[in-house]
Short mmCIF file of C-alpha atoms and ligand atoms in Angstrom, two decimals:
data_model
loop_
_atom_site.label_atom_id
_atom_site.label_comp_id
_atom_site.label_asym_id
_atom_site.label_seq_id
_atom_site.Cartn_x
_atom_site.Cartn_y
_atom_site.Cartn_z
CA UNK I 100 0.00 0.00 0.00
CA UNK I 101 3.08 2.05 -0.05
CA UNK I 102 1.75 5.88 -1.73
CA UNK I 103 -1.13 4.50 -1.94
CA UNK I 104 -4.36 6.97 -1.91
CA UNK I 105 -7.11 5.97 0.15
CA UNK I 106 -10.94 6.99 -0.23
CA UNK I 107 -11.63 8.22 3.13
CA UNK I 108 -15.26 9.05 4.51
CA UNK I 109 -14.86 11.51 7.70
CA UNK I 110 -18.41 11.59 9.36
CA UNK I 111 -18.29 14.62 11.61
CA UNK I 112 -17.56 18.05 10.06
CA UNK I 113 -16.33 19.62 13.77
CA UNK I 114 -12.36 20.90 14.71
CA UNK I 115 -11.77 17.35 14.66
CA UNK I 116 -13.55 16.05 11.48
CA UNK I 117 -12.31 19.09 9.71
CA UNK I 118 -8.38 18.89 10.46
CA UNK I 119 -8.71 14.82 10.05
CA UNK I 120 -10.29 15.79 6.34
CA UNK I 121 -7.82 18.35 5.65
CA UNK I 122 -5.01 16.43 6.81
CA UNK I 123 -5.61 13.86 4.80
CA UNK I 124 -6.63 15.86 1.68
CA UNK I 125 -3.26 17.28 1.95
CA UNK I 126 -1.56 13.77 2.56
CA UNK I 127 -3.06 12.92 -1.11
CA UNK I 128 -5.99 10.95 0.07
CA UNK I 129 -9.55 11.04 -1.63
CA UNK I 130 -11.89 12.40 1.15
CA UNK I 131 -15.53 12.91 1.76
CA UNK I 132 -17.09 14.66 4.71
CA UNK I 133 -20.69 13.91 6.52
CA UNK I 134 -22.14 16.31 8.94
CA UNK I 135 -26.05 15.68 9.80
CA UNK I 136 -26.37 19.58 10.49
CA UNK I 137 -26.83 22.34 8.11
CA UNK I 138 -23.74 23.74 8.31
CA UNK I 139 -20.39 22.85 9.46
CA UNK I 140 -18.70 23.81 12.58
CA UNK I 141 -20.05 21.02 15.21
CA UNK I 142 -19.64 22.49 18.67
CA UNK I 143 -17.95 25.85 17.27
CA UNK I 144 -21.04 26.98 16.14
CA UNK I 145 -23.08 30.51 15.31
CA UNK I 146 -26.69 30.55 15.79
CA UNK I 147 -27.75 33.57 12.84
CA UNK I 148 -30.37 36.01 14.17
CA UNK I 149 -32.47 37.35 11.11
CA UNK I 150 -34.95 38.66 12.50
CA UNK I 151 -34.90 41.36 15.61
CA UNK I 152 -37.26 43.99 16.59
CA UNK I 153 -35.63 47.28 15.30
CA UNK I 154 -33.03 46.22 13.22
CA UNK I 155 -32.33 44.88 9.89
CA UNK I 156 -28.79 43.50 10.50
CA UNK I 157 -27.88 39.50 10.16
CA UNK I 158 -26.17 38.75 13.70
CA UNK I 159 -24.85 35.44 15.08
CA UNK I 160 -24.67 34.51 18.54
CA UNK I 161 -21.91 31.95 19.63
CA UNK I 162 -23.63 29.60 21.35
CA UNK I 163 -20.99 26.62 21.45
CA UNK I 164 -17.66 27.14 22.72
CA UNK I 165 -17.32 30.92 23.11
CA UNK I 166 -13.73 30.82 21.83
CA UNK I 167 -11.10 28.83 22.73
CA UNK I 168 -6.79 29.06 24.60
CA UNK I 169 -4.09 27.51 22.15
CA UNK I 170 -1.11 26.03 24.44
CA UNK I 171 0.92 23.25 22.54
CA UNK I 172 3.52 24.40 20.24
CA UNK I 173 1.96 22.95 17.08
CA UNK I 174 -2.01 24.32 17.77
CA UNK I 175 -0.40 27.94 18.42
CA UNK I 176 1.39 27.33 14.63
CA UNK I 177 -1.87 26.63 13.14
CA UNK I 178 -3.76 29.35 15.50
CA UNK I 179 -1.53 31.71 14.14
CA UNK I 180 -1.75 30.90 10.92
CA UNK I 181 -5.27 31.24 10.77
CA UNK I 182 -4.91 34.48 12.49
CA UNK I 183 -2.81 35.73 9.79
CA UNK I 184 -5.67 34.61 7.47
CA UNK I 185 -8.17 36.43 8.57
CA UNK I 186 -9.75 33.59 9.92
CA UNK I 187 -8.84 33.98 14.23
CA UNK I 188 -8.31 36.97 16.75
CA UNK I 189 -7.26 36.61 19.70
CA UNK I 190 -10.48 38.62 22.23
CA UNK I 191 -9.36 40.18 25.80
CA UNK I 192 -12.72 40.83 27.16
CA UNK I 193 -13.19 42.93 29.89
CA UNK I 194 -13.68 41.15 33.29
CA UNK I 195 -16.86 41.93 35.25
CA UNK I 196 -15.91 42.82 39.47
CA UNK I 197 -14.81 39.29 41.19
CA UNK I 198 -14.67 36.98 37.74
CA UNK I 199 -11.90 34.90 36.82
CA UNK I 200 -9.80 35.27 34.01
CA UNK I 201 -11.43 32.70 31.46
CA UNK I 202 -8.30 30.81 29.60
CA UNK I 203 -5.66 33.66 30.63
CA UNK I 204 -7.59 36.36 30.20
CA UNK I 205 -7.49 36.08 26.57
CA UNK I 206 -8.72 33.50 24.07
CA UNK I 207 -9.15 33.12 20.14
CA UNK I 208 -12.24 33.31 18.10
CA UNK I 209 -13.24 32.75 14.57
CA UNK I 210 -14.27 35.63 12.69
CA UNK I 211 -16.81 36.41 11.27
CA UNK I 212 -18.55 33.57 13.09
CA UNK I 213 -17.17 30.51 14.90
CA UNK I 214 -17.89 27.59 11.98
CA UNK I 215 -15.54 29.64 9.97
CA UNK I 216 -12.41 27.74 10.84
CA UNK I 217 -14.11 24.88 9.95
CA UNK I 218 -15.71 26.36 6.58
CA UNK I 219 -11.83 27.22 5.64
CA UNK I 220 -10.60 23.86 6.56
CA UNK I 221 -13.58 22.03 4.20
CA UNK I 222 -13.21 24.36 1.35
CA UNK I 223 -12.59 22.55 -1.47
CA UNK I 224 -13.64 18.90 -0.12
CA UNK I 225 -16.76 16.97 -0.77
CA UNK I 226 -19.37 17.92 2.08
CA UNK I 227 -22.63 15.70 2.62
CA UNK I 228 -24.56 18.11 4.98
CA UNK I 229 -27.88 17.12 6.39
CA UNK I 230 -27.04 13.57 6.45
CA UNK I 231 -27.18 12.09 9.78
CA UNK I 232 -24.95 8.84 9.58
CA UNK I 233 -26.85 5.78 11.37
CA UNK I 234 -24.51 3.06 9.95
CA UNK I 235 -21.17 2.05 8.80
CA UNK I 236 -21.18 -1.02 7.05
CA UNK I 237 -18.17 -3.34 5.89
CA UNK I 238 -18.33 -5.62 2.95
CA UNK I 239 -14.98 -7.21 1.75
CA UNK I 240 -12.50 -4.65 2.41
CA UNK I 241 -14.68 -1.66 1.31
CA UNK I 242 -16.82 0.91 3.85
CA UNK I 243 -19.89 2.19 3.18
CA UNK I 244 -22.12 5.08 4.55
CA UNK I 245 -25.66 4.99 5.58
CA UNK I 246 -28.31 7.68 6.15
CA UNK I 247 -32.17 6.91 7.02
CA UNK I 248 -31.01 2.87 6.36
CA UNK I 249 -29.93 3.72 3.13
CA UNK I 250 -26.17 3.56 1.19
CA UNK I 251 -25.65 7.04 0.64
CA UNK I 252 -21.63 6.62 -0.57
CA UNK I 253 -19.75 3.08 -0.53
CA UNK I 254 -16.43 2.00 -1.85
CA UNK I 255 -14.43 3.66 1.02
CA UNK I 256 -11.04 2.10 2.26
CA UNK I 257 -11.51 3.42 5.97
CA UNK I 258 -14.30 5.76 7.89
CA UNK I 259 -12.74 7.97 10.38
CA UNK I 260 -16.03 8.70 13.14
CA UNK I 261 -14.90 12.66 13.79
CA UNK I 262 -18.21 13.06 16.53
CA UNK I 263 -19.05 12.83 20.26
CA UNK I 264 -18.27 9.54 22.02
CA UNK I 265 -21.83 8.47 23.20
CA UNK I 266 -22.65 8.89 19.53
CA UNK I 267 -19.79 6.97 18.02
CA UNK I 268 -20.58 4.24 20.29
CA UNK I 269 -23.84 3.39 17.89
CA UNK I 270 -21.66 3.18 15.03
CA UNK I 271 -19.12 1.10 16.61
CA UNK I 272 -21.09 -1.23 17.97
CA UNK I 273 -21.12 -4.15 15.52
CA UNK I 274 -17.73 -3.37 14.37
CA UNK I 275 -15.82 -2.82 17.73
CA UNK I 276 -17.75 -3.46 20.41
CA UNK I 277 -14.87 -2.57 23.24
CA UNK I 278 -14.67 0.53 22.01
CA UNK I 279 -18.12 1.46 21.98
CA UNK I 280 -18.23 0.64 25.66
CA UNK I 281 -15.10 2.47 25.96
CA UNK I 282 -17.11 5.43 24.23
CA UNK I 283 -20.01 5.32 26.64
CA UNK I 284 -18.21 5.59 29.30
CA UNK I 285 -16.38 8.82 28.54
CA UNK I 286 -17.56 11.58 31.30
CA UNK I 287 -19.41 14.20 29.64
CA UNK I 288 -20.69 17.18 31.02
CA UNK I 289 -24.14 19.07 29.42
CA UNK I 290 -24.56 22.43 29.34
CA UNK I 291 -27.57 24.58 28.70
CA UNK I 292 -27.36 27.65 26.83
CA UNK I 293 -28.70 30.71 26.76
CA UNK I 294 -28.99 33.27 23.71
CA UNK I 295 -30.27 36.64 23.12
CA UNK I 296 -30.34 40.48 22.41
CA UNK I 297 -31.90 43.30 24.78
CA UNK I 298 -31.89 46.51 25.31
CA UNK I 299 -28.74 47.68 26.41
CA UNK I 300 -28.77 47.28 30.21
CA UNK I 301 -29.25 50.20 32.55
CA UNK I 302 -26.69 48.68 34.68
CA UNK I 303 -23.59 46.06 35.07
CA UNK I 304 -23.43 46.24 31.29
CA UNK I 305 -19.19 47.61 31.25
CA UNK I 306 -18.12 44.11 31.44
CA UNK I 307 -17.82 41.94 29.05
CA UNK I 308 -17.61 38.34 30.66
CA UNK I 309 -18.68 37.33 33.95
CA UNK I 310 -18.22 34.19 35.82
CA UNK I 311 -21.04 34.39 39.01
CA UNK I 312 -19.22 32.59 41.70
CA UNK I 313 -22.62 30.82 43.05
CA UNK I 314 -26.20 30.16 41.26
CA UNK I 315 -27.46 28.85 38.14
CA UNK I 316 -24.81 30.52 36.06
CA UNK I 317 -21.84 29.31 35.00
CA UNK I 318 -20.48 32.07 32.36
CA UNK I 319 -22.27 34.96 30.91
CA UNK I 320 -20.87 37.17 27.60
CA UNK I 321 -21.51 39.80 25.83
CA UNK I 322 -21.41 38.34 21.98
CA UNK I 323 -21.36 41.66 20.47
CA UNK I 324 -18.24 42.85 22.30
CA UNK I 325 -16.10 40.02 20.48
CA UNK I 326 -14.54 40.89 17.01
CA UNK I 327 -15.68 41.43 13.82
CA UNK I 328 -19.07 40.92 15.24
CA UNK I 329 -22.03 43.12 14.66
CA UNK I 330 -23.03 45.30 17.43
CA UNK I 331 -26.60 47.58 17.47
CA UNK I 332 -26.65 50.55 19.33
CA UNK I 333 -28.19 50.73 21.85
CA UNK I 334 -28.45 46.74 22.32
CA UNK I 335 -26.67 44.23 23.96
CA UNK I 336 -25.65 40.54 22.75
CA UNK I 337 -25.96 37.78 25.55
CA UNK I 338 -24.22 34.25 25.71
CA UNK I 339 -24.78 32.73 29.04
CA UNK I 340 -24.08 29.20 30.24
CA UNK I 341 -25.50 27.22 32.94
CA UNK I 342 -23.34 25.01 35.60
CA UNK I 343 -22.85 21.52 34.36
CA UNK I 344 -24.91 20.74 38.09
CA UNK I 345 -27.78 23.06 36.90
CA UNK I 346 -28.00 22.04 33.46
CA UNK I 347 -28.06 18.31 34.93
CA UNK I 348 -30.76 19.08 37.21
CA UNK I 349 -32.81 20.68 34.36
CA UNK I 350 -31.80 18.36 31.34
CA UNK I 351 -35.96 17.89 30.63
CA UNK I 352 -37.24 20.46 31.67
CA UNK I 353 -38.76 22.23 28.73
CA UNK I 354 -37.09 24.61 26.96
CA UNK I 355 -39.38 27.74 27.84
CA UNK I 356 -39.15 27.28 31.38
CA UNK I 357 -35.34 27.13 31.14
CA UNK I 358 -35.68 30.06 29.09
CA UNK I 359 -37.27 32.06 31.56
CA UNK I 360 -35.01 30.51 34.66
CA UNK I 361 -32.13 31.83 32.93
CA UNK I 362 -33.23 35.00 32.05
CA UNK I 363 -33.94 35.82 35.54
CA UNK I 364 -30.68 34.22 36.51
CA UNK I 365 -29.06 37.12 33.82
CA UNK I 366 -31.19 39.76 35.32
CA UNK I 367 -29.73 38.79 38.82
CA UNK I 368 -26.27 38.79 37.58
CA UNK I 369 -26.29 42.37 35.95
CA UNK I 370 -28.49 43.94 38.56
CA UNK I 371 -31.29 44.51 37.13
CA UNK I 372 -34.46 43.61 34.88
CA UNK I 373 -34.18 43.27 30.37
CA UNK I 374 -35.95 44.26 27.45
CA UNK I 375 -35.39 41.53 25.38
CA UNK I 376 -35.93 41.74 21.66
CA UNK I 377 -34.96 38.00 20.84
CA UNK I 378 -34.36 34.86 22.85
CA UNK I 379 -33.74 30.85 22.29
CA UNK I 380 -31.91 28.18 24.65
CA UNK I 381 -29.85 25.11 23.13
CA UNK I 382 -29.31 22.45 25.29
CA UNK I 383 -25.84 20.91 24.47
CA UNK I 384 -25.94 17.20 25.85
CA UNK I 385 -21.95 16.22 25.04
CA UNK I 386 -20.49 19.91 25.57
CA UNK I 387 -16.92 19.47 26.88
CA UNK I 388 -14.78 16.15 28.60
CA UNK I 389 -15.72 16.07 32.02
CA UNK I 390 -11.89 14.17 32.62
CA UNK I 391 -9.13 13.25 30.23
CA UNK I 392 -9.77 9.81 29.68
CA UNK I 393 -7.46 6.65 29.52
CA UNK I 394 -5.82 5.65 26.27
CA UNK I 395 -4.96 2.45 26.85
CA UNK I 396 -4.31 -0.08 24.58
CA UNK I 397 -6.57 -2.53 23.05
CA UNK I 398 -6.23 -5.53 20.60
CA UNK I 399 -6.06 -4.96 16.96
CA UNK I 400 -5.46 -1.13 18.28
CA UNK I 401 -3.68 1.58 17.61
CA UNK I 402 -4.49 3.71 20.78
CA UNK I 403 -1.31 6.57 20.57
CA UNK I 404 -1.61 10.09 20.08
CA UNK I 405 -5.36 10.51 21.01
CA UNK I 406 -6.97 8.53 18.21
CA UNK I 407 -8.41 5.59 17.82
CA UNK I 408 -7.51 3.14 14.50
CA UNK I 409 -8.15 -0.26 13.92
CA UNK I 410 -5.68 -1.17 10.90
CA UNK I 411 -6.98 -4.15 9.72
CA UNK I 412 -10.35 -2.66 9.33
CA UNK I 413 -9.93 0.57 8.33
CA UNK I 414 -11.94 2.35 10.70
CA UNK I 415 -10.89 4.85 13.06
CA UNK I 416 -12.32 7.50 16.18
CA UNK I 417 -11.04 11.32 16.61
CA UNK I 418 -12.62 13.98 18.90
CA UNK I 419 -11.83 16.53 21.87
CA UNK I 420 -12.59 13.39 24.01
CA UNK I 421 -9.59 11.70 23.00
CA UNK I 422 -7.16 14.05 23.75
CA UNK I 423 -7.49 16.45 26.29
CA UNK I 424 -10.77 17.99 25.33
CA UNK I 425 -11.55 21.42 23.92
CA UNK I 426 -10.62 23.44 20.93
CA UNK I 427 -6.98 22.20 20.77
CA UNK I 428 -7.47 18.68 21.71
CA UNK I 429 -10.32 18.00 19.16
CA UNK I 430 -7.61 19.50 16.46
CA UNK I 431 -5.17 17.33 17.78
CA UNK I 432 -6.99 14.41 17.84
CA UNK I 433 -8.05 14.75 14.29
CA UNK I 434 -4.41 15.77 12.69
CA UNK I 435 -3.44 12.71 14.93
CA UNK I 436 -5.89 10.16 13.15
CA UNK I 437 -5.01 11.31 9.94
CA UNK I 438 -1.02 10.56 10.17
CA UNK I 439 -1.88 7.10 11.51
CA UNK I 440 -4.34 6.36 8.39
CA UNK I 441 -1.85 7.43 6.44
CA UNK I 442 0.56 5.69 8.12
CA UNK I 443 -1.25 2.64 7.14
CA UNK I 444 -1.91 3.36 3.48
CA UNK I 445 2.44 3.75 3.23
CA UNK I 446 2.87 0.42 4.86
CA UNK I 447 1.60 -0.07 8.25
CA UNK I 448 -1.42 -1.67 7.64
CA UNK I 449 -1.34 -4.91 9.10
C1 LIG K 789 -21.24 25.45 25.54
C2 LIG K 789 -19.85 25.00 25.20
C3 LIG K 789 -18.75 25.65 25.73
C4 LIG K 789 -17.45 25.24 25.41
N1 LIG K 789 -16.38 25.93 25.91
C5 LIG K 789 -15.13 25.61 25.47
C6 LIG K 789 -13.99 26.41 25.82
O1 LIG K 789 -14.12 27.40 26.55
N2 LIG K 789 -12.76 26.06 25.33
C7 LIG K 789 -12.60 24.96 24.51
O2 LIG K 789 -11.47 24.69 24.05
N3 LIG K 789 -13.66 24.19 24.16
C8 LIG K 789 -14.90 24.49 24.63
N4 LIG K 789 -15.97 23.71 24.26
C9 LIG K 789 -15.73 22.41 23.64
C10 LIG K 789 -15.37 22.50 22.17
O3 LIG K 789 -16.36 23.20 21.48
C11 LIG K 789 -15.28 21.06 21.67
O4 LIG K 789 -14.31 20.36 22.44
C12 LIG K 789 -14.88 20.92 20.20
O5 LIG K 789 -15.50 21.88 19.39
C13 LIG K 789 -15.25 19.50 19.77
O6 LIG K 789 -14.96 19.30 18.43
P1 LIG K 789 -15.23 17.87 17.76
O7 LIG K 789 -14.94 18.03 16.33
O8 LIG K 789 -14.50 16.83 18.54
O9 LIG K 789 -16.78 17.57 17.99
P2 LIG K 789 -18.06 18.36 17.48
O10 LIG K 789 -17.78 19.80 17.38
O11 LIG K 789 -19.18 17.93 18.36
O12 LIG K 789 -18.29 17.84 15.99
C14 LIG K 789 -19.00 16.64 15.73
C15 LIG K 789 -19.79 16.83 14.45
O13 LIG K 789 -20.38 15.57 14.14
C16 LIG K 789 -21.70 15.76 13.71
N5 LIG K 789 -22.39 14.49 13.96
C17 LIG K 789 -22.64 13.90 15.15
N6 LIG K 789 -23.25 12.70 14.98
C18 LIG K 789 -23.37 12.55 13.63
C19 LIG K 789 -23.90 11.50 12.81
N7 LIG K 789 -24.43 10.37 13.33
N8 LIG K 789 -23.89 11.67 11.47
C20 LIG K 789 -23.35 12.79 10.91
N9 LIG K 789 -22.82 13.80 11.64
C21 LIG K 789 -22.82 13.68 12.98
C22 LIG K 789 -22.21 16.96 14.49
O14 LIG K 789 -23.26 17.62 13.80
C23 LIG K 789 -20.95 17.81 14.59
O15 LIG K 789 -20.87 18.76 13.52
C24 LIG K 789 -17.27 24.13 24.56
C25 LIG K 789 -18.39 23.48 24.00
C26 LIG K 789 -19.66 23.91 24.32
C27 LIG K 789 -20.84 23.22 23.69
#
């Protein structure tokens, strides 16, 4: 198999999915992407506002990961890079009385809009949106991809499964078994979410970020003070997480109600009642890695460098939750399936 180019299907278009695709795109490989969502982005993701009392303008609030730290020599490279593209800035928000500093003080965004990194990463590759993946099926040596119980793409050498643990685990059932138990049991941690625009408050609204030390709250933001986003006069942009503990304690409890529990939470935290022109929750139910989890090693296995790959099979696992969690690991954990499938296609494969 020496130079040999594989056809890859990556099923996951987050961090991960994206720099496992591009990596291999760049190794030579023939790749095709999956996402079951509209867009790409996964976790780093933009919800657009079109439509807000008053205004006109197309807005996105940041609903996943707010933005993100960079600490290992080779995610700062590409972080920079990406900077230098247009595509990253690095926000210092301002800190409201008593809050931490989140990730140093400082972390990186996407710009315009947090799926951006991912959009740039997926450019020029094949990208099957809207197609939720409920099987991977082998027959002879060859993968194939299925949507709603149907083949939707076949004739792959290896599948790389780019999405949340709990979720692999279905796909990996038949196939691996140990690691879909190994998937299950990965601790992590749900978080509801909180979007919307108001009035601009009458008070507590200097700060930018603000990290209530008790209550309901785990982070609150204002979206609008990040760059290259749109800001209204007048207005104010709101990203607010719940605790892990809350969100747990509320996980069905309909979405209005949580709605209005968090609004009053918000109130509370800047010291006063809002006009709000827009609102929407998203409950996230894998948000980030509650614990690095093991990487041991299991038959058949390669389980290095925060990937999973089965060489004889083809088929392989990337994602935060394999390597450290967050931003950077996801990246990581992507780049780091994609040199091991290629590994195999020069001469590794078992
Ligand atoms: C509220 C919140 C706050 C966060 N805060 C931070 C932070 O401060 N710093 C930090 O570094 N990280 C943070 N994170 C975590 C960070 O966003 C993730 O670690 C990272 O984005 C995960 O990337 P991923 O590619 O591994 O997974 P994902 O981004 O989840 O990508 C998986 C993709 O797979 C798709 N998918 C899933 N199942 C299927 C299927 N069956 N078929 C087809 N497609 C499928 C999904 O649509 C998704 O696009 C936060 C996340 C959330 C939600």
């Amino acid at each position: 198999m020496k130079g040999a180019r594989m056809r890859v299907a990556v099923v996951g278009a987050g961090i991960a999915g994206a720099a496992c695709a591009r990596a291999l795109a760049d190794a030579g490989h023939a790749v095709q992407v999956f996402d079951k969502s509209r867009g790409v982005g996964g976790r780093m993701s933009t919800r657009r506002v079109t439509s807000v009392a008053g205004a006109d303008a197309v807005l996105g609030l940041d609903h996943g990961t707010p933005g993100f730290a960079a600490v290992g020599a080779d995610f700062l490279g590409f972080v920079e890079e990406g900077q230098r593209a247009g595509l990253l800035a690095r926000w210092t928000p301002r800190l409201a009385p008593h809050s931490a500093a989140l990730q140093g003080g400082a972390m990186w965004v996407a710009t315009p809009d947090m799926p951006a990194l991912c959009r740039a990463l997926l450019m020029d590759l094949p990208l099957h949106t809207l197609c939720t993946v409920d099987g991977v099926r082998r027959s002879g040596a060859m993968w194939s991809i299925e949507s709603a119980g149907v083949t939707v793409a076949d004739g792959f050498d290896a599948v790389a499964l780019a999405i949340p643990p709990q979720q692999a685990a279905v796909l990996l059932g038949v196939h691996r078994p140990d690691w879909a138990v190994r998937a299950q049991a990965v601790p992590m941690l749900p978080v509801w979410v909180l979007m919307g625009i108001t009035d601009a408050p009458a008070s507590g609204g200097d700060w930018h970020l603000a990290q209530p030390a008790s209550g309901p709250l785990a982070l609150v933001l204002r979206n609008d003070a990040k760059p290259a986003r749109a800001a209204l006069a007048a207005q104010a942009q709101w990203v607010v997480h719940a605790t892990p503990d809350w969100t747990g304690a509320h996980l069905d409890t309909p979405p209005d109600q949580v709605q209005a529990l968090l609004q009053a939470a918000l109130a509370d935290c800047v010291g006063g009642a809002l006009a709000w022109r827009f609102a929407a929750v998203h409950r996230w139910l894998y948000a980030t890695l509650a614990a690095v989890s093991g990487d041991e090693q299991t038959d058949g296995a390669h389980a290095c460098a925060g990937a999973w790959w089965d060489v004889g099979t083809g088929l392989g696992v990337c994602g935060d939750a394999l390597a450290g969690g967050g931003v950077e690991g996801a990246w990581r954990s992507g780049r780091a399936l994609a040199a091991l499938v290629t590994a195999g296609a020069n001469g590794d494969r078992a």
